Short mmCIF file of C-alpha atoms and ligand atoms in Angstrom, two decimals:
data_model
loop_
_atom_site.label_atom_id
_atom_site.label_comp_id
_atom_site.label_asym_id
_atom_site.label_seq_id
_atom_site.Cartn_x
_atom_site.Cartn_y
_atom_site.Cartn_z
CA MET A 1268 0.00 0.00 0.00
CA GLY A 1269 1.45 3.38 -0.96
CA ASP A 1270 0.24 6.96 -1.20
CA PRO A 1271 -2.65 7.70 1.25
CA LEU A 1272 -4.45 9.39 -1.63
CA GLY A 1273 -5.24 5.89 -2.86
CA GLU A 1274 -7.06 5.26 0.44
CA ARG A 1275 -9.45 8.18 0.32
CA GLY A 1276 -12.36 5.78 0.62
CA ALA A 1277 -10.93 4.02 3.68
CA THR A 1278 -11.85 6.66 6.25
CA ASP A 1279 -15.31 5.32 6.76
CA SER A 1280 -14.16 1.76 7.40
CA VAL A 1281 -11.29 2.67 9.79
CA LEU A 1282 -13.46 4.98 11.85
CA ARG A 1283 -16.14 2.30 11.98
CA ARG A 1284 -13.53 -0.09 13.41
CA VAL A 1285 -12.65 2.41 16.11
CA TYR A 1286 -16.28 3.09 16.89
CA GLU A 1287 -17.21 -0.59 17.03
CA THR A 1288 -14.30 -1.30 19.36
CA ALA A 1289 -14.93 1.69 21.62
CA GLY A 1290 -18.32 0.66 23.00
CA PRO A 1291 -17.37 -2.80 24.22
CA TYR A 1292 -13.99 -1.57 25.46
CA LEU A 1293 -15.44 1.27 27.50
CA ASP A 1294 -18.17 -1.03 28.84
CA SER A 1295 -15.53 -3.52 29.95
CA LEU A 1296 -13.69 -1.01 32.13
CA ALA A 1297 -15.89 -1.56 35.17
CA ALA A 1298 -14.84 -5.22 35.37
CA ARG A 1299 -11.35 -5.19 33.87
CA PRO A 1300 -8.14 -5.07 35.90
CA VAL A 1301 -6.26 -1.80 35.49
CA HIS A 1302 -3.43 -3.62 33.82
CA ASP A 1303 -3.05 -7.13 32.51
CA PRO A 1304 0.62 -8.15 32.65
CA ARG A 1305 -0.16 -11.09 30.32
CA ALA A 1306 -0.79 -8.58 27.52
CA ALA A 1307 2.76 -7.24 27.59
CA PRO A 1308 4.09 -9.56 24.82
CA LEU A 1309 1.55 -7.98 22.45
CA LEU A 1310 3.60 -4.78 22.50
CA ALA A 1311 6.14 -6.49 20.26
CA GLU A 1312 3.53 -6.39 17.50
CA LEU A 1313 3.97 -2.64 17.30
CA GLY A 1314 7.29 -3.25 15.55
CA ARG A 1315 9.96 -3.23 18.24
CA ALA A 1316 12.22 -5.35 16.04
CA ASP A 1317 11.12 -4.08 12.63
CA PRO A 1318 12.50 -1.29 10.44
CA LEU A 1319 10.11 1.31 9.02
CA PRO A 1320 8.14 -0.58 6.36
CA ASP A 1321 8.80 0.28 2.73
CA GLU A 1322 5.34 -0.77 1.71
CA GLY A 1323 2.64 0.06 4.24
CA ASP A 1324 -0.03 -2.43 5.29
CA GLY A 1325 -2.88 0.00 4.61
CA ALA A 1326 -5.13 1.73 7.10
CA ASP A 1327 -7.58 -1.11 7.79
CA ALA A 1328 -4.92 -3.65 8.77
CA VAL A 1329 -2.93 -1.13 10.79
CA VAL A 1330 -5.93 0.20 12.69
CA ASP A 1331 -7.03 -3.36 13.43
CA ARG A 1332 -3.60 -4.12 14.87
CA LEU A 1333 -3.54 -0.92 16.94
CA LEU A 1334 -6.99 -1.57 18.36
CA ARG A 1335 -6.19 -5.21 19.18
CA VAL A 1336 -2.89 -4.36 20.91
CA GLY A 1337 -4.18 -1.12 22.41
CA THR A 1338 -7.31 -2.43 24.06
CA ALA A 1339 -5.35 -5.33 25.56
CA ALA A 1340 -2.03 -3.79 26.52
CA ALA A 1341 -3.06 -0.25 27.49
CA THR A 1342 -3.04 0.81 31.10
CA HIS A 1343 -6.79 1.03 31.60
CA SER A 1344 -6.38 4.27 33.49
CA THR A 1345 -9.55 5.71 32.00
CA GLY A 1346 -11.44 3.12 34.06
CA PRO A 1347 -12.61 3.48 37.66
CA ARG A 1348 -9.82 1.80 39.67
CA PHE A 1349 -6.72 3.71 38.63
CA PHE A 1350 -5.80 5.59 41.82
CA HIS A 1351 -2.10 6.10 41.05
CA LEU A 1352 -0.78 9.63 40.40
CA VAL A 1353 -3.76 12.00 39.91
CA ILE A 1354 -5.42 10.81 36.72
CA GLY A 1355 -8.97 11.47 35.62
CA GLY A 1356 -10.97 9.64 32.98
CA VAL A 1357 -12.86 11.08 30.04
CA THR A 1358 -16.56 11.92 30.15
CA PRO A 1359 -18.72 10.81 27.20
CA ALA A 1360 -19.16 14.41 25.99
CA ALA A 1361 -15.41 15.09 26.25
CA LEU A 1362 -14.50 11.91 24.40
CA ALA A 1363 -16.88 12.64 21.52
CA ALA A 1364 -15.66 16.23 21.31
CA ASP A 1365 -12.04 15.08 21.31
CA TRP A 1366 -12.76 12.76 18.38
CA THR A 1367 -14.41 15.72 16.70
CA ALA A 1368 -11.31 17.84 17.33
CA SER A 1369 -9.22 15.23 15.51
CA MET A 1370 -11.74 14.92 12.70
CA LEU A 1371 -11.84 18.70 12.13
CA ASP A 1372 -8.06 18.94 12.68
CA GLN A 1373 -8.17 22.62 13.51
CA ASN A 1374 -5.07 24.65 14.19
CA ALA A 1375 -6.12 26.69 17.21
CA ALA A 1376 -3.23 29.13 16.80
CA PHE A 1377 -5.12 32.00 15.22
CA ARG A 1378 -8.57 33.11 14.23
CA ALA A 1379 -7.09 33.10 10.74
CA SER A 1380 -6.49 29.33 11.00
CA SER A 1381 -9.67 28.54 12.95
CA ALA A 1382 -12.35 30.96 14.07
CA LEU A 1383 -14.17 27.89 15.45
CA ALA A 1384 -11.32 26.85 17.75
CA THR A 1385 -10.59 30.43 18.83
CA GLU A 1386 -14.21 31.12 19.66
CA THR A 1387 -14.61 27.81 21.51
CA GLU A 1388 -11.47 28.50 23.53
CA THR A 1389 -12.78 31.92 24.55
CA VAL A 1390 -16.05 30.40 25.75
CA ALA A 1391 -14.29 27.46 27.46
CA LEU A 1392 -11.96 29.80 29.36
CA ARG A 1393 -14.82 32.02 30.49
CA TRP A 1394 -16.83 29.02 31.65
CA LEU A 1395 -13.82 27.66 33.54
CA ARG A 1396 -13.38 31.05 35.20
CA GLU A 1397 -17.04 30.98 36.18
CA LEU A 1398 -16.82 27.36 37.35
CA PHE A 1399 -14.09 28.31 39.83
CA GLY A 1400 -15.73 31.60 40.78
CA LEU A 1401 -12.77 33.73 39.71
CA PRO A 1402 -13.28 37.47 39.19
CA GLU A 1403 -13.99 38.71 35.67
CA THR A 1404 -10.62 40.41 35.39
CA TYR A 1405 -8.90 37.04 35.01
CA GLY A 1406 -8.07 35.86 31.52
CA GLY A 1407 -6.19 32.80 30.46
CA ALA A 1408 -4.96 30.36 27.92
CA LEU A 1409 -5.39 26.66 27.41
CA VAL A 1410 -2.10 24.80 27.60
CA ALA A 1411 -0.98 21.17 27.46
CA SER A 1412 -0.83 20.42 31.21
CA ALA A 1413 -0.35 21.84 34.68
CA THR A 1414 3.39 21.77 34.08
CA PHE A 1415 2.77 24.12 31.16
CA ALA A 1416 0.27 26.11 33.23
CA ASN A 1417 2.98 26.61 35.86
CA PHE A 1418 5.43 27.45 33.07
CA THR A 1419 3.02 29.95 31.50
CA SER A 1420 2.26 31.58 34.85
CA LEU A 1421 5.87 31.78 35.93
CA ALA A 1422 6.88 33.13 32.51
CA CYS A 1423 4.42 36.00 33.10
CA ALA A 1424 5.82 36.41 36.61
CA THR A 1425 9.31 36.55 35.12
CA HIS A 1426 8.25 39.22 32.66
CA TRP A 1427 6.68 41.22 35.49
CA TRP A 1428 9.81 40.81 37.59
CA GLY A 1429 11.99 41.99 34.68
CA GLU A 1430 9.82 45.07 34.33
CA ARG A 1431 10.46 45.87 37.99
CA HIS A 1432 14.17 45.82 37.14
CA GLY A 1433 13.69 47.97 34.05
CA ALA A 1434 14.23 45.04 31.65
CA ASP A 1435 12.12 43.46 28.91
CA ILE A 1436 12.90 39.80 29.45
CA ALA A 1437 10.82 38.66 26.47
CA ALA A 1438 13.16 40.65 24.22
CA ASP A 1439 16.45 40.55 26.04
CA GLY A 1440 16.44 37.55 28.35
CA LEU A 1441 17.80 37.36 31.88
CA ALA A 1442 21.43 38.32 31.25
CA GLY A 1443 22.76 40.93 33.63
CA LEU A 1444 19.93 40.59 36.12
CA PRO A 1445 20.16 39.15 39.63
CA ARG A 1446 18.53 35.80 40.35
CA MET A 1447 14.73 36.02 40.62
CA PRO A 1448 13.74 35.10 44.19
CA VAL A 1449 11.11 32.35 44.38
CA LEU A 1450 9.65 31.36 47.76
CA SER A 1451 7.31 28.53 48.65
CA GLY A 1452 6.39 26.01 51.31
CA GLY A 1453 7.41 22.39 51.29
CA TYR A 1454 4.42 21.41 49.17
CA VAL A 1455 5.93 22.93 46.04
CA HIS A 1456 5.44 20.52 43.14
CA ALA A 1457 8.26 19.15 41.00
CA SER A 1458 6.63 20.66 37.92
CA ALA A 1459 6.94 24.19 39.31
CA ARG A 1460 10.65 23.52 39.70
CA LYS A 1461 10.71 22.13 36.17
CA ALA A 1462 9.02 25.30 34.91
CA LEU A 1463 11.68 27.43 36.64
CA GLN A 1464 14.33 25.18 35.14
CA MET A 1465 12.87 25.72 31.63
CA LEU A 1466 12.64 29.47 32.20
CA GLY A 1467 16.34 29.76 32.99
CA HIS A 1468 15.95 30.45 36.71
CA GLY A 1469 17.02 26.95 37.64
CA ARG A 1470 14.98 24.42 39.57
CA ASP A 1471 16.98 25.17 42.71
CA SER A 1472 15.95 28.83 42.65
CA VAL A 1473 13.04 27.93 44.98
CA GLU A 1474 13.64 28.76 48.63
CA VAL A 1475 11.49 26.41 50.69
CA PHE A 1476 10.04 27.48 54.05
CA ALA A 1477 8.58 24.43 55.79
CA ARG A 1478 7.76 24.08 59.46
CA ASP A 1479 7.61 20.30 59.62
CA ALA A 1480 8.66 17.11 57.89
CA VAL A 1481 5.43 17.01 55.90
CA GLY A 1482 6.22 20.39 54.31
CA ARG A 1483 3.56 22.70 55.79
CA VAL A 1484 4.54 26.26 54.98
CA ASP A 1485 6.30 28.36 57.61
CA LEU A 1486 4.52 31.67 57.04
CA ASP A 1487 6.62 33.66 59.51
CA ALA A 1488 9.92 32.52 58.02
CA LEU A 1489 8.69 33.23 54.49
CA ASP A 1490 7.46 36.65 55.56
CA ARG A 1491 10.80 37.42 57.26
CA ARG A 1492 12.72 36.38 54.15
CA LEU A 1493 10.66 38.75 51.98
CA THR A 1494 11.38 41.57 54.42
CA GLU A 1495 15.07 40.76 54.24
CA LEU A 1496 15.08 40.57 50.41
CA ARG A 1497 13.55 44.03 49.87
CA THR A 1498 13.26 43.25 46.17
CA PRO A 1499 10.47 41.93 43.91
CA ALA A 1500 9.92 38.22 44.43
CA VAL A 1501 7.61 35.39 43.42
CA VAL A 1502 5.64 33.36 45.97
CA ILE A 1503 4.19 29.98 44.99
CA ALA A 1504 1.16 28.77 46.93
CA ASN A 1505 0.22 25.12 46.62
CA ALA A 1506 -3.50 24.48 46.47
CA GLY A 1507 -3.65 20.72 46.66
CA GLU A 1508 -0.37 18.89 47.35
CA VAL A 1509 0.06 15.46 45.92
CA ASN A 1510 0.72 13.29 49.00
CA ALA A 1511 -2.37 13.98 51.08
CA GLY A 1512 -4.27 16.67 49.18
CA ASP A 1513 -3.48 19.35 51.77
CA PHE A 1514 -3.48 23.07 51.01
CA ASP A 1515 -1.20 25.98 51.80
CA PRO A 1516 -3.19 28.80 53.45
CA VAL A 1517 -3.64 30.71 50.21
CA ALA A 1518 -5.30 33.76 51.80
CA ASP A 1519 -2.41 34.16 54.28
CA LEU A 1520 0.13 33.87 51.48
CA ALA A 1521 -1.88 36.38 49.42
CA GLU A 1522 -1.79 38.82 52.32
CA ILE A 1523 1.98 38.39 52.75
CA ALA A 1524 2.62 38.67 49.00
CA GLU A 1525 0.53 41.84 48.75
CA ARG A 1526 2.29 43.40 51.72
CA HIS A 1527 5.69 42.81 50.09
CA GLY A 1528 4.62 43.61 46.53
CA ALA A 1529 5.41 40.03 45.50
CA TRP A 1530 3.81 38.03 42.66
CA LEU A 1531 1.57 35.24 43.95
CA HIS A 1532 1.28 32.11 41.81
CA VAL A 1533 -1.12 29.35 42.87
CA ASP A 1534 -0.49 25.80 41.67
CA GLY A 1535 -4.00 24.36 41.75
CA ALA A 1536 -3.47 21.46 39.34
CA PHE A 1537 -6.30 19.47 40.90
CA GLY A 1538 -6.93 21.39 44.13
CA LEU A 1539 -8.61 24.29 42.35
CA PHE A 1540 -11.62 21.99 42.01
CA ALA A 1541 -12.18 22.40 45.76
CA ALA A 1542 -13.87 25.65 44.71
CA LEU A 1543 -16.75 23.66 43.18
CA SER A 1544 -18.23 22.47 46.48
CA PRO A 1545 -19.36 24.56 49.45
CA ARG A 1546 -17.88 21.72 51.55
CA THR A 1547 -14.34 22.46 50.37
CA ALA A 1548 -14.41 25.99 48.93
CA HIS A 1549 -12.72 27.31 52.10
CA LEU A 1550 -9.57 25.41 51.07
CA VAL A 1551 -8.99 27.78 48.16
CA ARG A 1552 -10.07 30.97 49.90
CA GLY A 1553 -7.75 33.70 48.65
CA ILE A 1554 -7.13 32.37 45.13
CA GLU A 1555 -9.04 35.37 43.83
CA ARG A 1556 -6.06 37.45 44.98
CA ALA A 1557 -3.48 35.44 43.01
CA ASP A 1558 -1.57 37.01 40.13
CA SER A 1559 -1.54 33.67 38.32
CA ILE A 1560 -3.20 30.29 38.72
CA GLY A 1561 -2.27 27.03 37.04
CA CYS A 1562 -4.59 24.02 36.74
CA ASP A 1563 -5.11 20.77 34.87
CA ALA A 1564 -8.19 19.83 32.88
CA HIS A 1565 -7.00 16.26 32.18
CA LYS A 1566 -7.18 15.47 35.89
CA TRP A 1567 -10.40 16.40 37.65
CA LEU A 1568 -12.29 17.88 34.70
CA ASN A 1569 -12.08 14.42 33.07
CA VAL A 1570 -11.13 15.50 29.56
CA PRO A 1571 -8.45 13.73 27.47
CA TYR A 1572 -4.75 14.52 27.55
CA GLU A 1573 -3.14 17.02 26.95
CA SER A 1574 -5.15 19.67 28.71
CA GLY A 1575 -4.40 22.35 31.29
CA PHE A 1576 -4.99 26.07 31.69
CA ALA A 1577 -3.48 29.17 33.25
CA PHE A 1578 -5.33 32.23 34.53
CA LEU A 1579 -3.71 35.63 34.89
CA ARG A 1580 -5.14 38.50 36.90
CA GLU A 1581 -3.73 40.84 34.24
CA PRO A 1582 -4.28 38.83 31.05
CA ALA A 1583 -2.23 41.33 29.02
CA ARG A 1584 0.84 39.78 30.63
CA LEU A 1585 0.31 36.68 28.49
CA GLY A 1586 0.75 38.70 25.31
CA ALA A 1587 3.81 40.43 26.76
CA ALA A 1588 5.49 37.15 27.66
CA PHE A 1589 4.39 35.04 24.68
CA GLY A 1590 3.84 37.40 21.75
CA MET A 1591 6.06 36.78 18.72
CA PRO A 1592 6.21 40.02 16.78
CA GLY A 1593 8.08 40.32 13.53
CA ALA A 1594 6.88 37.35 11.46
CA ALA A 1595 5.36 39.02 8.41
CA TYR A 1596 3.18 36.04 7.49
CA LEU A 1597 1.52 35.71 10.92
CA PRO A 1598 -1.30 37.84 12.30
CA GLY A 1599 -0.01 40.23 14.97
CA ALA A 1600 -1.29 40.78 18.49
CA ASP A 1601 -3.62 43.61 17.43
CA SER A 1602 -5.02 41.81 14.41
CA PRO A 1603 -8.61 40.57 14.53
CA ARG A 1604 -7.18 37.44 12.91
CA GLY A 1605 -4.78 36.83 15.82
CA GLY A 1606 -5.38 34.30 18.56
CA TYR A 1607 -4.17 32.19 21.44
CA ALA A 1608 -0.81 31.31 19.86
CA LEU A 1609 0.25 34.79 20.95
CA LEU A 1610 -0.91 34.19 24.52
CA GLY A 1611 0.83 30.96 25.45
CA PRO A 1612 3.89 28.78 24.90
CA GLU A 1613 2.67 26.85 21.85
CA SER A 1614 2.21 28.22 18.35
CA SER A 1615 0.36 25.60 16.32
CA ARG A 1616 -1.93 23.76 18.70
CA ARG A 1617 -4.85 21.36 18.61
CA ALA A 1618 -8.38 22.48 19.48
CA ARG A 1619 -8.20 21.19 23.05
CA SER A 1620 -10.98 23.63 23.86
CA LEU A 1621 -13.55 21.34 22.23
CA PRO A 1622 -13.67 18.61 24.93
CA ILE A 1623 -13.53 21.24 27.70
CA TRP A 1624 -16.36 23.19 26.11
CA ALA A 1625 -18.38 20.01 25.54
CA THR A 1626 -18.06 18.60 29.05
CA LEU A 1627 -18.93 21.95 30.62
CA ALA A 1628 -21.88 22.38 28.25
CA ALA A 1629 -23.08 18.81 28.77
CA TYR A 1630 -22.94 18.56 32.56
CA GLY A 1631 -22.86 22.19 33.69
CA ARG A 1632 -21.88 23.60 37.04
CA GLU A 1633 -24.16 21.21 38.92
CA GLY A 1634 -22.88 18.10 37.17
CA HIS A 1635 -19.29 18.94 37.98
CA ARG A 1636 -20.16 19.85 41.56
CA ALA A 1637 -21.92 16.51 41.96
CA MET A 1638 -18.91 14.63 40.59
CA VAL A 1639 -16.48 16.44 42.90
CA GLU A 1640 -18.72 15.83 45.90
CA ARG A 1641 -19.04 12.14 45.04
CA HIS A 1642 -15.24 11.97 45.06
CA LEU A 1643 -15.11 13.76 48.41
CA ASP A 1644 -17.53 11.15 49.79
CA LEU A 1645 -15.53 8.30 48.29
CA ALA A 1646 -12.34 9.65 49.85
CA GLN A 1647 -14.06 9.72 53.27
CA ARG A 1648 -15.33 6.18 52.67
CA LEU A 1649 -11.78 5.07 51.89
CA ALA A 1650 -10.47 6.82 55.01
CA GLY A 1651 -13.12 5.03 57.08
CA LEU A 1652 -12.22 1.62 55.66
CA VAL A 1653 -8.52 2.28 56.30
CA ASP A 1654 -9.28 3.32 59.89
CA ALA A 1655 -11.33 0.18 60.42
CA ALA A 1656 -8.62 -2.18 59.14
CA PRO A 1657 -6.27 -3.17 61.99
CA GLU A 1658 -3.26 -3.63 59.68
CA LEU A 1659 -3.70 -0.27 57.91
CA GLU A 1660 -2.71 3.11 59.33
CA ARG A 1661 -3.88 6.45 57.99
CA LEU A 1662 -1.14 9.09 58.06
CA ALA A 1663 -3.03 12.30 57.28
CA GLU A 1664 -6.35 14.08 57.37
CA VAL A 1665 -8.37 13.83 54.16
CA PRO A 1666 -9.35 17.37 53.16
CA LEU A 1667 -10.05 16.51 49.52
CA CYS A 1668 -9.62 13.46 47.27
CA ILE A 1669 -6.36 11.81 48.37
CA VAL A 1670 -6.00 9.32 51.22
CA CYS A 1671 -2.47 8.84 52.56
CA PHE A 1672 -1.95 5.62 54.51
CA ARG A 1673 0.36 2.68 54.97
CA ALA A 1674 0.23 -0.97 55.87
CA ARG A 1675 1.35 -1.79 59.37
CA PRO A 1676 1.06 -5.54 59.91
CA ALA A 1677 0.84 -6.66 63.53
CA GLY A 1678 4.22 -7.08 65.17
CA MET A 1679 6.24 -5.47 62.39
CA ARG A 1680 8.92 -3.09 63.65
CA GLU A 1681 8.85 0.59 62.58
CA ALA A 1682 12.23 0.16 60.90
CA GLU A 1683 10.80 -2.51 58.60
CA LEU A 1684 7.69 -0.59 57.53
CA ASP A 1685 9.20 1.57 54.78
CA ASP A 1686 10.62 -1.41 52.99
CA PHE A 1687 7.39 -3.36 53.47
CA ASN A 1688 5.25 -0.55 52.05
CA ARG A 1689 7.57 -0.12 49.08
CA ARG A 1690 7.17 -3.81 48.32
CA LEU A 1691 3.43 -3.47 48.78
CA GLY A 1692 3.40 -0.62 46.24
CA GLU A 1693 5.31 -2.75 43.74
CA ALA A 1694 3.02 -5.72 44.40
CA LEU A 1695 -0.05 -3.55 43.74
CA LEU A 1696 1.23 -2.48 40.33
CA ASP A 1697 2.26 -6.04 39.43
CA ASP A 1698 -1.10 -7.38 40.55
CA GLY A 1699 -3.00 -4.90 38.36
CA ARG A 1700 -6.50 -5.22 39.85
CA VAL A 1701 -6.21 -1.67 41.18
CA PHE A 1702 -3.43 0.88 40.79
CA ALA A 1703 -2.07 3.09 43.55
CA GLY A 1704 1.38 4.57 44.05
CA THR A 1705 3.73 5.12 46.94
CA THR A 1706 5.24 8.32 48.22
CA VAL A 1707 7.27 9.44 51.22
CA TYR A 1708 5.07 11.39 53.63
CA GLY A 1709 6.72 12.97 56.66
CA GLY A 1710 9.61 10.55 56.19
CA ARG A 1711 7.41 7.44 55.97
CA VAL A 1712 6.71 5.38 52.87
CA ALA A 1713 2.99 5.42 52.22
CA LEU A 1714 0.30 4.77 49.62
CA ARG A 1715 -1.58 7.82 48.34
CA PRO A 1716 -4.57 6.83 46.19
CA ALA A 1717 -6.25 9.80 44.49
CA ILE A 1718 -9.90 9.75 43.46
CA VAL A 1719 -10.73 11.98 40.48
CA ASN A 1720 -12.27 9.67 37.87
CA TRP A 1721 -15.97 10.23 37.05
CA ARG A 1722 -16.50 6.45 36.74
CA THR A 1723 -15.33 5.56 40.25
CA THR A 1724 -17.99 4.21 42.62
CA GLU A 1725 -18.13 2.81 46.16
CA ALA A 1726 -17.52 -0.71 44.84
CA ASP A 1727 -14.20 0.44 43.35
CA ILE A 1728 -13.11 1.96 46.66
CA ASP A 1729 -14.02 -1.26 48.45
CA ALA A 1730 -12.05 -3.22 45.84
CA LEU A 1731 -9.00 -1.03 46.47
CA VAL A 1732 -9.08 -1.79 50.18
CA ASP A 1733 -9.70 -5.50 49.58
CA VAL A 1734 -6.71 -5.77 47.24
CA VAL A 1735 -4.42 -3.80 49.58
CA ARG A 1736 -5.42 -6.02 52.51
CA ASP A 1737 -5.04 -9.16 50.44
CA LEU A 1738 -1.53 -8.23 49.27
CA THR A 1739 -0.54 -7.05 52.75
CA ALA A 1740 -1.51 -10.44 54.18
CA ARG A 1741 0.36 -12.28 51.44
CA LEU A 1742 3.53 -10.19 51.79
CA ALA A 1743 3.51 -10.31 55.59
CA GLY A 1744 2.65 -14.00 55.74
C1 LIG B 2088 -0.23 16.84 38.42
C2 LIG B 2088 0.30 18.08 39.04
C3 LIG B 2088 1.14 18.95 38.33
C4 LIG B 2088 1.65 18.63 36.95
O1 LIG B 2088 0.64 18.32 36.08
P1 LIG B 2088 0.90 17.67 34.65
O2 LIG B 2088 -0.45 17.67 34.07
O3 LIG B 2088 1.43 16.29 34.90
O4 LIG B 2088 1.86 18.51 33.94
C5 LIG B 2088 1.51 20.12 38.94
N1 LIG B 2088 1.14 20.42 40.19
C6 LIG B 2088 0.37 19.59 40.92
C7 LIG B 2088 -0.01 19.98 42.31
C8 LIG B 2088 -0.08 18.40 40.38
O5 LIG B 2088 -0.86 17.57 41.09
#
């Protein structure tokens, strides 16, 4: 098979194959293990040992192979029992809209390349702002992830900081300037460090002020350091840390940042969703005073990868940091044909607004509130089951959707527990019935299942506890 032009008629049959596979696959998720280790040999069929073919096999055969290998060997993380990392699923509306985005293949860079994508992005961003109750002044951009949301936010912070030193960093870079001070508590996420690393500040530019082994922020020490610095600085507040779902006191950090004229960035990758429920909204009190906010959509909004967003209190800072003047063939910032390519790190970009728009339109504010509150209830159920199991020990309060605990079999010495829980974490992933990962919390190795998938029900939470107890008994016995 050669030139795709010869396959013009094949589109209908390949899409039908995908469609006919999708229904049964998605229906199977409720009963399937998260991962089937027996499917691993299938991966070789993707061509591990083969050179690029001279003659292709044609779309039908290739799509058949991909669907057969994919549905068997994928990590079924879009199903209800994947509690590792913080990974959401995909709602029906978001999935259909994502397929539509691929079918339409829009370049969401400019209105000139897609008025549809630009318009949808504008609506999606406004609805997100309204979903989280942020003031109207905030404007944003859709980006690939929370890492890129942190990057986008901290790039704007960098531009602001340069301005305070009389420099235009977008034009001239950082040369000749002092190091930009960045302060945070111990909850600061690795991706914020990565963003600083990509921006040329270095990942070790963050000064961490923690008052305990868990990483809770030391407000007084951070405040004192800002007094001592007497120069513009950036403060990162962490709204939802990954080990136990705890929050920095955002309002206190906002007050400190304002007092010192510092830029406040809030990393709310999943924690921003606390704003959706009156039960948890207090956790993000003060975000409306942030200069920038980063969040993921592919986590708790349950849209496909790659999807995140950044909000800026002064949206014009996006254009200042990410504009690319001087290319004669591109629409400029002031052109009615311009667009989001000038307001974020990517130039050509897919229409990731479509699934966001669709899921918000399909389920509305109430639907998303109900989903978040179901997850809050499920997290409390999990905490209760952990508390009731004699060989399990909860290590933290459960303010949101993460439950941090460890196995503690009767008679095992403290010194043996870290190693035991590491082995338990490995055994969980090898077993595959449920997925959860380990972390180190306050110096102790622990499990930290996170609940953000719209499909997850009480039965899945019960299954998680059953599997953990089963493997604990086997490993200890
Ligand atoms: C997941 C997460 C990130 C990074 O998100 P990606 O989507 O993986 O880039 C950043 N901060 C926090 C708090 C997170 O939970």
